PDB file of C-alpha atoms in Angstrom:
ATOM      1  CA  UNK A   1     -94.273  79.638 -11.574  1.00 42.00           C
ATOM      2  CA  UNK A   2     -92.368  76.173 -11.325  1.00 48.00           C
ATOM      3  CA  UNK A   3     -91.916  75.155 -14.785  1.00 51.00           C
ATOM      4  CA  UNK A   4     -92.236  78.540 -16.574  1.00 49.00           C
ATOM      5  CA  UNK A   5     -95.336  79.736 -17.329  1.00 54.00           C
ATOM      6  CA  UNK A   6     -95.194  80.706 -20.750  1.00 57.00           C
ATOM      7  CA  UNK A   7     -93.470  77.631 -22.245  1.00 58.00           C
ATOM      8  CA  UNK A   8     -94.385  74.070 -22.282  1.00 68.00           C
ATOM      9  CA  UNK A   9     -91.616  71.634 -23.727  1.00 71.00           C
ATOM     10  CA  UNK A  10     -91.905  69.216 -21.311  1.00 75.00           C
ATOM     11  CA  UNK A  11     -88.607  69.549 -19.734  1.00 79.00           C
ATOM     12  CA  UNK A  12     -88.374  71.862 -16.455  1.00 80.00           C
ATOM     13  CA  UNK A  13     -85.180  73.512 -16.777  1.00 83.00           C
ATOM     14  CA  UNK A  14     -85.923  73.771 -20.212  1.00 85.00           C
ATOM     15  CA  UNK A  15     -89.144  76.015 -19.554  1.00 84.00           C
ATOM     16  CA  UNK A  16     -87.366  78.205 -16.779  1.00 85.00           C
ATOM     17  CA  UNK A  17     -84.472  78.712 -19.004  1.00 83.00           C
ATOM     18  CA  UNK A  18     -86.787  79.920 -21.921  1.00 84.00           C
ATOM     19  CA  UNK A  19     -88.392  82.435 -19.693  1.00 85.00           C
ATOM     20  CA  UNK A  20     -85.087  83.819 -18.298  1.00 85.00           C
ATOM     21  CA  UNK A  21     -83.718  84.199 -21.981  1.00 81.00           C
ATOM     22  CA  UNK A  22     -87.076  85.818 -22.918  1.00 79.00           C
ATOM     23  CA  UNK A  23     -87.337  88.726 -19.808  1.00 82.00           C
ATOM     24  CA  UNK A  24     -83.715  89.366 -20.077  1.00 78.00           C
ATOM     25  CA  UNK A  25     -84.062  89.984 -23.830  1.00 71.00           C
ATOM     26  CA  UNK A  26     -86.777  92.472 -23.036  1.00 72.00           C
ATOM     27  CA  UNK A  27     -85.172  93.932 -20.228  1.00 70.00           C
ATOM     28  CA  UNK A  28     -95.196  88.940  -9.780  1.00 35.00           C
ATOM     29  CA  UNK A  29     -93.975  89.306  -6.617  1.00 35.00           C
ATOM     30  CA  UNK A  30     -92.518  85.482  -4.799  1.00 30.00           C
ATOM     31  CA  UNK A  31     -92.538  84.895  -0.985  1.00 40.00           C
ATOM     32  CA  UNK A  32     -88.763  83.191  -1.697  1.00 57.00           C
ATOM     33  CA  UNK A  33     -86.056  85.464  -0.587  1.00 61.00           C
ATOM     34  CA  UNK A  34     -84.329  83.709  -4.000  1.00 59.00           C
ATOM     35  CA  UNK A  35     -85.695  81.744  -6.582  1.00 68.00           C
ATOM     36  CA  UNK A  36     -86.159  81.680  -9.876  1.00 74.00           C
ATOM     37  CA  UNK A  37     -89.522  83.501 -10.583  1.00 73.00           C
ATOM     38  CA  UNK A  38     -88.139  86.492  -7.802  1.00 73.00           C
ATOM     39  CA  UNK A  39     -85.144  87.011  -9.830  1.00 81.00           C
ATOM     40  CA  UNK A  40     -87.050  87.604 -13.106  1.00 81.00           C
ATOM     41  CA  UNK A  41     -88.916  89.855 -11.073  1.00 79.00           C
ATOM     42  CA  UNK A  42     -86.272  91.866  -9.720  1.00 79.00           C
ATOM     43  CA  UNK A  43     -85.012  92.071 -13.612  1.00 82.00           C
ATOM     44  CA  UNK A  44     -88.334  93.383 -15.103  1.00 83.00           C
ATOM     45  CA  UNK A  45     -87.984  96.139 -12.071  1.00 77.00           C
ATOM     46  CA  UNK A  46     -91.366  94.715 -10.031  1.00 62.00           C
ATOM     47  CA  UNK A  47     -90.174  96.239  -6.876  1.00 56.00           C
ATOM     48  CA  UNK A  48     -87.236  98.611  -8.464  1.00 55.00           C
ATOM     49  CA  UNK A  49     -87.793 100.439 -11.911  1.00 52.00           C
ATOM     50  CA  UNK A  50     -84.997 101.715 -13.113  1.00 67.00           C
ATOM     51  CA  UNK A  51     -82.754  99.046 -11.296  1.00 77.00           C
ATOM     52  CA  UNK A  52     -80.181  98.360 -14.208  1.00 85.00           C
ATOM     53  CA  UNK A  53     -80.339  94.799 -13.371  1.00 90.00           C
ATOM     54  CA  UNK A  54     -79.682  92.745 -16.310  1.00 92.00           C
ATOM     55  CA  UNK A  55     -78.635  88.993 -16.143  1.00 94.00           C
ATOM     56  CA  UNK A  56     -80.072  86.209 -13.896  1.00 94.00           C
ATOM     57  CA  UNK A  57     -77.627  84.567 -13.079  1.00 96.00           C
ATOM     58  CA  UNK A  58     -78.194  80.547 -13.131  1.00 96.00           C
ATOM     59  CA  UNK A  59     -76.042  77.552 -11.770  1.00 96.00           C
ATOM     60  CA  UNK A  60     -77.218  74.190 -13.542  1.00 96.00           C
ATOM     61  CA  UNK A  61     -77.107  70.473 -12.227  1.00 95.00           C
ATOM     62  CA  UNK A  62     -76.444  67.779 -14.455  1.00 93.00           C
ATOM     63  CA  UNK A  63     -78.307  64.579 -14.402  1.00 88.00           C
ATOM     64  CA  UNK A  64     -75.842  62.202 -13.759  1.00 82.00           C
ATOM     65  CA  UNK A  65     -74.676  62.247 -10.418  1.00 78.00           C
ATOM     66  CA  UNK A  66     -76.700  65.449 -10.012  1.00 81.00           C
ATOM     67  CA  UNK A  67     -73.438  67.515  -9.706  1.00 90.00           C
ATOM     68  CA  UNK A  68     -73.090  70.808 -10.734  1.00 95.00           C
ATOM     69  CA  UNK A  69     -71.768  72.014 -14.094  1.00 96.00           C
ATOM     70  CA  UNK A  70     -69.044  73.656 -15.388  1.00 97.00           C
ATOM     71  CA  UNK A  71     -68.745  74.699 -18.145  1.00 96.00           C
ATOM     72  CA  UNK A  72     -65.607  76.172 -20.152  1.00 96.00           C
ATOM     73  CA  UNK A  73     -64.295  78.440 -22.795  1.00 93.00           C
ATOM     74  CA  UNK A  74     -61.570  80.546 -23.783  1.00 91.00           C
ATOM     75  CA  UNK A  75     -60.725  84.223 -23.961  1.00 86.00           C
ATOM     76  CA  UNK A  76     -59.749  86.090 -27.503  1.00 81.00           C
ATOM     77  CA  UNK A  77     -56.596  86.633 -27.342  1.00 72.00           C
ATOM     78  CA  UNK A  78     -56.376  90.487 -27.537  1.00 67.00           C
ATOM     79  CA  UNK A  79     -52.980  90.349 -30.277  1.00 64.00           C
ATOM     80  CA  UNK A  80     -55.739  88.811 -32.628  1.00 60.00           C
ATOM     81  CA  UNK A  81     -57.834  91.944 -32.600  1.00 55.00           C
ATOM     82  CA  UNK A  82     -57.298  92.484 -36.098  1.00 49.00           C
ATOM     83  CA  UNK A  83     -60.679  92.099 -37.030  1.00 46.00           C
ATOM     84  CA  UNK A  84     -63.457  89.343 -37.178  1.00 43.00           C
ATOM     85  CA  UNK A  85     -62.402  85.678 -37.968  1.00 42.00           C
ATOM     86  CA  UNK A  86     -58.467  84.745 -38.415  1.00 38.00           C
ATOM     87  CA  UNK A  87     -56.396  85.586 -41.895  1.00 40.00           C
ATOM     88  CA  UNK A  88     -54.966  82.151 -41.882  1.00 33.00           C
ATOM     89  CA  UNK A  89     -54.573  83.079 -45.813  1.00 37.00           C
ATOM     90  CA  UNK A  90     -51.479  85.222 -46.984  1.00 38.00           C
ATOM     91  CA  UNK A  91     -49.160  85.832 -44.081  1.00 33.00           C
ATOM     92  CA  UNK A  92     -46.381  86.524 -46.359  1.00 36.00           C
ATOM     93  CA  UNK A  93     -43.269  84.942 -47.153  1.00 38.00           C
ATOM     94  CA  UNK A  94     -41.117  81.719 -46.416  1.00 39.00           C
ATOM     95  CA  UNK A  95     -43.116  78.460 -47.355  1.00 36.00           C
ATOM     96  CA  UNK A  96     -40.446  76.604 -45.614  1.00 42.00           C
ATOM     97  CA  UNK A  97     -39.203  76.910 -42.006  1.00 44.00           C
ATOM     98  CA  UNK A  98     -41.795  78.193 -39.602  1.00 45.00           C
ATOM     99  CA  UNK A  99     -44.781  77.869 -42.017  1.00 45.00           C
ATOM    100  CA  UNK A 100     -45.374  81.638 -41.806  1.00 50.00           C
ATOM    101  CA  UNK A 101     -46.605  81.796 -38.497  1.00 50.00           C
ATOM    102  CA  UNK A 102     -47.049  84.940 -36.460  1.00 55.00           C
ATOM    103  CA  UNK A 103     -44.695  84.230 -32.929  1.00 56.00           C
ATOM    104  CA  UNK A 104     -46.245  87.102 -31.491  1.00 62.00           C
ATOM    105  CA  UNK A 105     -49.635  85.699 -31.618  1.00 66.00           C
ATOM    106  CA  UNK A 106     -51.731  82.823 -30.141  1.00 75.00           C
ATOM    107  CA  UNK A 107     -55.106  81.412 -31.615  1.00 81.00           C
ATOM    108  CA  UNK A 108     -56.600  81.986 -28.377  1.00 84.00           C
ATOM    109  CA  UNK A 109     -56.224  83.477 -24.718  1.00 86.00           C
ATOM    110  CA  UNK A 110     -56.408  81.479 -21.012  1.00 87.00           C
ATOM    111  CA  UNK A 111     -58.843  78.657 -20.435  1.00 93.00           C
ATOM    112  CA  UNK A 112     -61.135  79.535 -18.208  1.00 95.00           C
ATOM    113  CA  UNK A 113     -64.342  77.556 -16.066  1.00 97.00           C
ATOM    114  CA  UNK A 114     -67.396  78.732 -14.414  1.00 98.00           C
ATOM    115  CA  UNK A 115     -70.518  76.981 -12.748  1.00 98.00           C
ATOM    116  CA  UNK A 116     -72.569  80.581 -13.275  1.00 98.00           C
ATOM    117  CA  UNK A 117     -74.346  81.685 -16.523  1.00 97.00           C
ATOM    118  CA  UNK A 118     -76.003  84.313 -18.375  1.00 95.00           C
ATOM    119  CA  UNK A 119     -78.699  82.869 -20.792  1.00 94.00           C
ATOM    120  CA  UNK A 120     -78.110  84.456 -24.017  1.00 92.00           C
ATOM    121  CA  UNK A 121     -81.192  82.394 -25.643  1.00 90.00           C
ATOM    122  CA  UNK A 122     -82.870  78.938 -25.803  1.00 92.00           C
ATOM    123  CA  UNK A 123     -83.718  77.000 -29.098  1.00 90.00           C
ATOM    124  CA  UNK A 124     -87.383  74.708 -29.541  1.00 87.00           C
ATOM    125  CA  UNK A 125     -85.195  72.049 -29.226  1.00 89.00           C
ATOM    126  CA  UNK A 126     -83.556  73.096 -25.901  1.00 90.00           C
ATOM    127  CA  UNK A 127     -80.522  74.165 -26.468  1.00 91.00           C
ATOM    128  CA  UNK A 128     -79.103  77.101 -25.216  1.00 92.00           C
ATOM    129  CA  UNK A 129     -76.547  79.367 -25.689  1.00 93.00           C
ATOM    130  CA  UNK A 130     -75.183  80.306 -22.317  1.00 94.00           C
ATOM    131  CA  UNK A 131     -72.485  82.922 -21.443  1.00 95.00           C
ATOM    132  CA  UNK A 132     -70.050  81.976 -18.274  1.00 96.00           C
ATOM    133  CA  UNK A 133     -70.297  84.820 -15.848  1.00 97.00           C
ATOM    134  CA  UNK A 134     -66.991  85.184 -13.568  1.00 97.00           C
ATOM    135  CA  UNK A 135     -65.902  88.049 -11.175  1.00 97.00           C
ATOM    136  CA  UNK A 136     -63.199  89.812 -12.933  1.00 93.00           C
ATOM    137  CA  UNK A 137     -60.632  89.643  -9.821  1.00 95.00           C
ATOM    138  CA  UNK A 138     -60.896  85.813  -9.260  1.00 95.00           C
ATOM    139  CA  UNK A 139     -57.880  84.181 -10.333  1.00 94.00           C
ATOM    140  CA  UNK A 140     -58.754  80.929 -10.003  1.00 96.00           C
ATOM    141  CA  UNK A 141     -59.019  79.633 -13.521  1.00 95.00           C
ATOM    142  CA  UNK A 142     -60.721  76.259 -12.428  1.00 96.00           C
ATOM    143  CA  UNK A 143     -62.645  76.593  -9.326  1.00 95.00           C
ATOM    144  CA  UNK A 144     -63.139  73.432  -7.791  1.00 95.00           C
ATOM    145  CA  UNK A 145     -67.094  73.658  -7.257  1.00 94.00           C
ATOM    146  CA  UNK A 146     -69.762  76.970  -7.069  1.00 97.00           C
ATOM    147  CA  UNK A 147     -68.935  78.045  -3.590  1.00 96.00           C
ATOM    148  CA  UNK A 148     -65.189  77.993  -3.868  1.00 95.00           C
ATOM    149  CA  UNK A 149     -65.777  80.411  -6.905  1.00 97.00           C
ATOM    150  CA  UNK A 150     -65.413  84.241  -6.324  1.00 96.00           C
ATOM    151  CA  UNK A 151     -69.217  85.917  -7.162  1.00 95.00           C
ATOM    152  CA  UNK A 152     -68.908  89.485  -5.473  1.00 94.00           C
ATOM    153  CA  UNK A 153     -69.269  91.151  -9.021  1.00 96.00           C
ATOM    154  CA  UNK A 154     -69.942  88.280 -11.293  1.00 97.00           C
ATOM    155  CA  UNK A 155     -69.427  89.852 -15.374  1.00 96.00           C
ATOM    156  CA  UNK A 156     -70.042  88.485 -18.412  1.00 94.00           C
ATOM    157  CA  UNK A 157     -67.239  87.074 -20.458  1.00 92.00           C
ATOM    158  CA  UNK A 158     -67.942  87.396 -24.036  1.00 91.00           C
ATOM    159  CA  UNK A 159     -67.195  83.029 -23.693  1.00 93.00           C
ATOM    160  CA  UNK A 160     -69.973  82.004 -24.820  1.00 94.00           C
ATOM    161  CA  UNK A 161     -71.163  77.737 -24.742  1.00 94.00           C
ATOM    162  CA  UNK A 162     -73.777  75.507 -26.416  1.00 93.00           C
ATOM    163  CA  UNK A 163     -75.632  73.210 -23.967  1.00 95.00           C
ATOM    164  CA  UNK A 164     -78.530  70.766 -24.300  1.00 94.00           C
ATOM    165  CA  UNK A 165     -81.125  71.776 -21.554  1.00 94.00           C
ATOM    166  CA  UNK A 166     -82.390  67.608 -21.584  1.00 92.00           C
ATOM    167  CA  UNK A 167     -79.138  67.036 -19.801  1.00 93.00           C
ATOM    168  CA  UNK A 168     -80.041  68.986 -16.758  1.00 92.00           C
ATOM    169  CA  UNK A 169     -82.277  67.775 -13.409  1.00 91.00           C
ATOM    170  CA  UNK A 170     -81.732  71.305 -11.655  1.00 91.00           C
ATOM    171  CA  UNK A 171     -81.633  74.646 -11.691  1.00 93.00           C
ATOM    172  CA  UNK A 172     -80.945  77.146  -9.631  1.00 94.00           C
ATOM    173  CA  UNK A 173     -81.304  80.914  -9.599  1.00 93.00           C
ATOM    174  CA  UNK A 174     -79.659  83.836  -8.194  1.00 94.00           C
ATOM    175  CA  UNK A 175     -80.684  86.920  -7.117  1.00 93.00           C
ATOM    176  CA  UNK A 176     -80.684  89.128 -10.477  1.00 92.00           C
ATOM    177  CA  UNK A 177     -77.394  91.431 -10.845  1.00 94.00           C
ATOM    178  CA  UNK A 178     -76.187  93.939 -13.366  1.00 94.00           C
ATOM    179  CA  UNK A 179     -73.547  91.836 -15.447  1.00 93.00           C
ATOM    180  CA  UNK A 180     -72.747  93.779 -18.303  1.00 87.00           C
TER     181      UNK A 180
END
């Protein structure tokens, strides 16, 4: 496999990331215990049909310093579930004073960071659109680097981040999981 073998952008992580959007979208046997091509594997059900597995997920290194990334977002915060977008229109009332803003709700939830990702797609251009992944009982909201993070049951997150797949050197699968 190395590169992805159904894309050809010229950028390696670029290629790998393509293919991983692509199988998991549609939900060849490796002698790795992990890697890249065994996890797609495992997802398309190779060796287990009817596995459920549905996310690969990936840990990315950027080039600089060839640490790994972390990337960032926030939770919805669950008082704004009034619907799609924010009324930031009509909220009634005094034009003076507090402005008419609602006390009892926030524009957004907590802050959170993760090194592990979902692909959710990957542009020509390569960038991607990648979900952070994050076990639900870790309560570190900033782990410090991948293997201080908690991954026993890593979930999707509904945070969602742009990236630009030219400023990666590495990446780095896991073993394929069910996520959502």
């Amino acid at each position: 496999m190395g590169c992805g073998k159904n894309f050809d952008t010229g950028n390696c992580v670029c290629d790998i990331l393509k293919e991983i959007a692509d199988v998991q979208s549609d939900v060849v046997e490796n002698c790795c215990d992990t890697s890249c091509e065994r996890s797609i594997n495992d997802l398309l059900g190779d060796r287990d049909n009817g596995n459920r597995l549905d996310t690969v997920p990936v840990l990315l290194y950027c080039k600089d310093g060839c640490k790994p990334f972390e990337g960032f977002g926030a939770f919805e915060d669950p008082r704004n579930q009034h619907g799609h977008g924010h009324d930031r229109g009509d909220r009634g009332g005094d034009r003076g004073g507090d402005r008419g803003h609602d006390h009892d709700r926030c524009d957004f939830g907590a802050v959170v960071g993760s090194f592990f990702f979902r692909v959710k797609r990957v542009d020509n251009d390569c960038c991607a659109v990648l979900e952070l992944l994050r076990d639900g009982d870790d309560k570190d909201k900033n782990p410090e680097d991948p293997t201080k993070q908690k991954t026993c049951q890593l979930r999707t997150t509904g945070i969602c981040i742009s990236v630009d797949l030219d400023c990666f050197c590495h990446v780095t699968c896991l073993p394929a999981i069910q996520a959502q």
